[in-house]
Each structure stands twice: as structure tokens, then as C-alpha cells.
mmCIF file with all atom_site columns, C-alpha atoms in Angstrom:
data_model
loop_
_atom_site.group_PDB
_atom_site.id
_atom_site.type_symbol
_atom_site.label_atom_id
_atom_site.label_alt_id
_atom_site.label_comp_id
_atom_site.label_asym_id
_atom_site.label_entity_id
_atom_site.label_seq_id
_atom_site.pdbx_PDB_ins_code
_atom_site.Cartn_x
_atom_site.Cartn_y
_atom_site.Cartn_z
_atom_site.occupancy
_atom_site.B_iso_or_equiv
_atom_site.pdbx_formal_charge
_atom_site.auth_seq_id
_atom_site.auth_comp_id
_atom_site.auth_asym_id
_atom_site.auth_atom_id
_atom_site.pdbx_PDB_model_num
ATOM 1  C CA . MET A 1 1  ? 0.000   0.000  0.000  1.00 52.00 ? 1  MET A CA 1
ATOM 2  C CA . SER A 1 2  ? 1.334   3.426  -0.872 1.00 58.00 ? 2  SER A CA 1
ATOM 3  C CA . THR A 1 3  ? 1.556   6.210  1.639  1.00 63.00 ? 3  THR A CA 1
ATOM 4  C CA . PRO A 1 4  ? -0.520  9.326  0.999  1.00 63.00 ? 4  PRO A CA 1
ATOM 5  C CA . ALA A 1 5  ? 1.168   12.420 -0.376 1.00 70.00 ? 5  ALA A CA 1
ATOM 6  C CA . PRO A 1 6  ? 2.395   14.949 2.188  1.00 68.00 ? 6  PRO A CA 1
ATOM 7  C CA . ASP A 1 7  ? -0.275  17.420 1.101  1.00 80.00 ? 7  ASP A CA 1
ATOM 8  C CA . GLN A 1 8  ? -2.999  14.833 1.686  1.00 86.00 ? 8  GLN A CA 1
ATOM 9  C CA . ARG A 1 9  ? -1.597  13.995 5.128  1.00 82.00 ? 9  ARG A CA 1
ATOM 10 C CA . ALA A 1 10 ? -1.487  17.684 6.050  1.00 81.00 ? 10 ALA A CA 1
ATOM 11 C CA . ARG A 1 11 ? -5.109  18.115 4.970  1.00 88.00 ? 11 ARG A CA 1
ATOM 12 C CA . ALA A 1 12 ? -6.160  15.040 6.943  1.00 87.00 ? 12 ALA A CA 1
ATOM 13 C CA . VAL A 1 13 ? -4.401  16.284 10.080 1.00 83.00 ? 13 VAL A CA 1
ATOM 14 C CA . ALA A 1 14 ? -5.900  19.759 9.645  1.00 86.00 ? 14 ALA A CA 1
ATOM 15 C CA . ARG A 1 15 ? -9.370  18.262 9.226  1.00 92.00 ? 15 ARG A CA 1
ATOM 16 C CA . GLN A 1 16 ? -8.947  16.132 12.343 1.00 89.00 ? 16 GLN A CA 1
ATOM 17 C CA . ARG A 1 17 ? -7.774  19.195 14.253 1.00 88.00 ? 17 ARG A CA 1
ATOM 18 C CA . ARG A 1 18 ? -10.785 21.221 13.097 1.00 92.00 ? 18 ARG A CA 1
ATOM 19 C CA . ILE A 1 19 ? -13.227 18.457 14.086 1.00 93.00 ? 19 ILE A CA 1
ATOM 20 C CA . THR A 1 20 ? -11.607 18.129 17.510 1.00 91.00 ? 20 THR A CA 1
ATOM 21 C CA . ARG A 1 21 ? -11.762 21.890 18.065 1.00 91.00 ? 21 ARG A CA 1
ATOM 22 C CA . VAL A 1 22 ? -15.447 22.033 17.172 1.00 94.00 ? 22 VAL A CA 1
ATOM 23 C CA . GLY A 1 23 ? -16.296 19.016 19.319 1.00 93.00 ? 23 GLY A CA 1
ATOM 24 C CA . LEU A 1 24 ? -14.509 20.370 22.375 1.00 92.00 ? 24 LEU A CA 1
ATOM 25 C CA . ALA A 1 25 ? -16.009 23.835 21.853 1.00 92.00 ? 25 ALA A CA 1
ATOM 26 C CA . VAL A 1 26 ? -19.513 22.352 21.732 1.00 94.00 ? 26 VAL A CA 1
ATOM 27 C CA . LEU A 1 27 ? -18.852 20.241 24.826 1.00 93.00 ? 27 LEU A CA 1
ATOM 28 C CA . THR A 1 28 ? -17.490 23.232 26.744 1.00 92.00 ? 28 THR A CA 1
ATOM 29 C CA . THR A 1 29 ? -20.484 25.352 25.717 1.00 93.00 ? 29 THR A CA 1
ATOM 30 C CA . VAL A 1 30 ? -22.928 22.663 26.794 1.00 94.00 ? 30 VAL A CA 1
ATOM 31 C CA . LEU A 1 31 ? -21.221 22.374 30.172 1.00 93.00 ? 31 LEU A CA 1
ATOM 32 C CA . PHE A 1 32 ? -21.332 26.149 30.715 1.00 92.00 ? 32 PHE A CA 1
ATOM 33 C CA . VAL A 1 33 ? -25.013 26.279 29.763 1.00 94.00 ? 33 VAL A CA 1
ATOM 34 C CA . ALA A 1 34 ? -25.706 23.409 32.162 1.00 93.00 ? 34 ALA A CA 1
ATOM 35 C CA . ALA A 1 35 ? -23.801 25.268 34.890 1.00 92.00 ? 35 ALA A CA 1
ATOM 36 C CA . ILE A 1 36 ? -25.919 28.362 34.380 1.00 92.00 ? 36 ILE A CA 1
ATOM 37 C CA . SER A 1 37 ? -29.181 26.421 34.071 1.00 94.00 ? 37 SER A CA 1
ATOM 38 C CA . PHE A 1 38 ? -28.679 24.140 37.069 1.00 93.00 ? 38 PHE A CA 1
ATOM 39 C CA . ARG A 1 39 ? -26.600 26.621 39.112 1.00 91.00 ? 39 ARG A CA 1
ATOM 40 C CA . GLU A 1 40 ? -24.025 23.934 39.791 1.00 90.00 ? 40 GLU A CA 1
ATOM 41 C CA . LEU A 1 41 ? -20.349 24.695 40.316 1.00 91.00 ? 41 LEU A CA 1
ATOM 42 C CA . GLU A 1 42 ? -19.313 21.207 39.158 1.00 93.00 ? 42 GLU A CA 1
ATOM 43 C CA . PHE A 1 43 ? -20.380 21.950 35.587 1.00 92.00 ? 43 PHE A CA 1
ATOM 44 C CA . ILE A 1 44 ? -18.266 25.109 35.521 1.00 92.00 ? 44 ILE A CA 1
ATOM 45 C CA . THR A 1 45 ? -15.290 23.118 36.797 1.00 93.00 ? 45 THR A CA 1
ATOM 46 C CA . ALA A 1 46 ? -15.869 20.449 34.146 1.00 93.00 ? 46 ALA A CA 1
ATOM 47 C CA . ALA A 1 47 ? -16.166 23.103 31.434 1.00 92.00 ? 47 ALA A CA 1
ATOM 48 C CA . LEU A 1 48 ? -12.900 24.737 32.487 1.00 93.00 ? 48 LEU A CA 1
ATOM 49 C CA . LEU A 1 49 ? -11.110 21.389 32.603 1.00 94.00 ? 49 LEU A CA 1
ATOM 50 C CA . THR A 1 50 ? -12.487 20.536 29.163 1.00 93.00 ? 50 THR A CA 1
ATOM 51 C CA . GLY A 1 51 ? -11.222 23.864 27.863 1.00 92.00 ? 51 GLY A CA 1
ATOM 52 C CA . VAL A 1 52 ? -7.741  23.275 29.273 1.00 94.00 ? 52 VAL A CA 1
ATOM 53 C CA . ALA A 1 53 ? -7.664  19.743 27.868 1.00 93.00 ? 53 ALA A CA 1
ATOM 54 C CA . GLY A 1 54 ? -8.799  21.113 24.506 1.00 91.00 ? 54 GLY A CA 1
ATOM 55 C CA . VAL A 1 55 ? -5.978  23.647 24.417 1.00 92.00 ? 55 VAL A CA 1
ATOM 56 C CA . ALA A 1 56 ? -3.419  20.971 25.308 1.00 92.00 ? 56 ALA A CA 1
ATOM 57 C CA . LEU A 1 57 ? -4.775  18.666 22.610 1.00 91.00 ? 57 LEU A CA 1
ATOM 58 C CA . ASP A 1 58 ? -4.781  21.485 20.068 1.00 90.00 ? 58 ASP A CA 1
ATOM 59 C CA . VAL A 1 59 ? -1.131  22.260 20.810 1.00 91.00 ? 59 VAL A CA 1
ATOM 60 C CA . ARG A 1 60 ? -0.186  18.635 20.172 1.00 90.00 ? 60 ARG A CA 1
ATOM 61 C CA . GLN A 1 61 ? -2.204  18.530 16.957 1.00 88.00 ? 61 GLN A CA 1
ATOM 62 C CA . THR A 1 62 ? -0.634  21.800 15.799 1.00 88.00 ? 62 THR A CA 1
ATOM 63 C CA . LYS A 1 63 ? 2.833   20.335 16.329 1.00 89.00 ? 63 LYS A CA 1
ATOM 64 C CA . LYS A 1 64 ? 1.818   17.224 14.387 1.00 85.00 ? 64 LYS A CA 1
ATOM 65 C CA . LEU A 1 65 ? 0.477   19.395 11.573 1.00 83.00 ? 65 LEU A CA 1
ATOM 66 C CA . ALA A 1 66 ? 3.705   21.403 11.491 1.00 85.00 ? 66 ALA A CA 1
ATOM 67 C CA . ARG A 1 67 ? 5.774   18.200 11.305 1.00 84.00 ? 67 ARG A CA 1
ATOM 68 C CA . THR A 1 68 ? 3.576   16.856 8.520  1.00 80.00 ? 68 THR A CA 1
ATOM 69 C CA . ARG A 1 69 ? 3.917   20.054 6.492  1.00 79.00 ? 69 ARG A CA 1
ATOM 70 C CA . ALA A 1 70 ? 7.684   20.191 7.069  1.00 79.00 ? 70 ALA A CA 1
ATOM 71 C CA . GLN A 1 71 ? 8.327   16.682 5.714  1.00 72.00 ? 71 GLN A CA 1
ATOM 72 C CA . PRO A 1 72 ? 9.534   16.628 2.110  1.00 63.00 ? 72 PRO A CA 1
#
């Protein structure tokens, strides 16, 4: 089986990154809305932790995307 071209790999990584960003943004928004609706501090804590985890994941995916684009 042949490996995909570097441009295709970069697009696939970028697409995965975009999907992850949207998913984590939706999850964080839902948790904040639940916190406001139910007046529960635990939902705010969960939303903040989800946001931090999302940023950490995005940094790793950005590095992977940079490596993919840098490969000849």
C-alpha cells in the first residue's frame, strides 16, 4: 500500500484538528449552559477542565500538523 502524499496527510491532520476543536467547543459550551441552568459549580469546573484539555490537545495537533507540512 502506498503512503498518501504529504499534502494529503497535512489536509487530513488539519481536518482532524478542526473536528476536535469544534467538538470540544460544543462540549465546553454545553457544560457552561448546564452550569448556568442548574446553578451547579461542578459543571463550571468540568467546562474549564475541558477547555484546558482542549488547548493541550490542540497544541499537540498543531505540532503534528507542522511536522507533517515540514516533511519533504
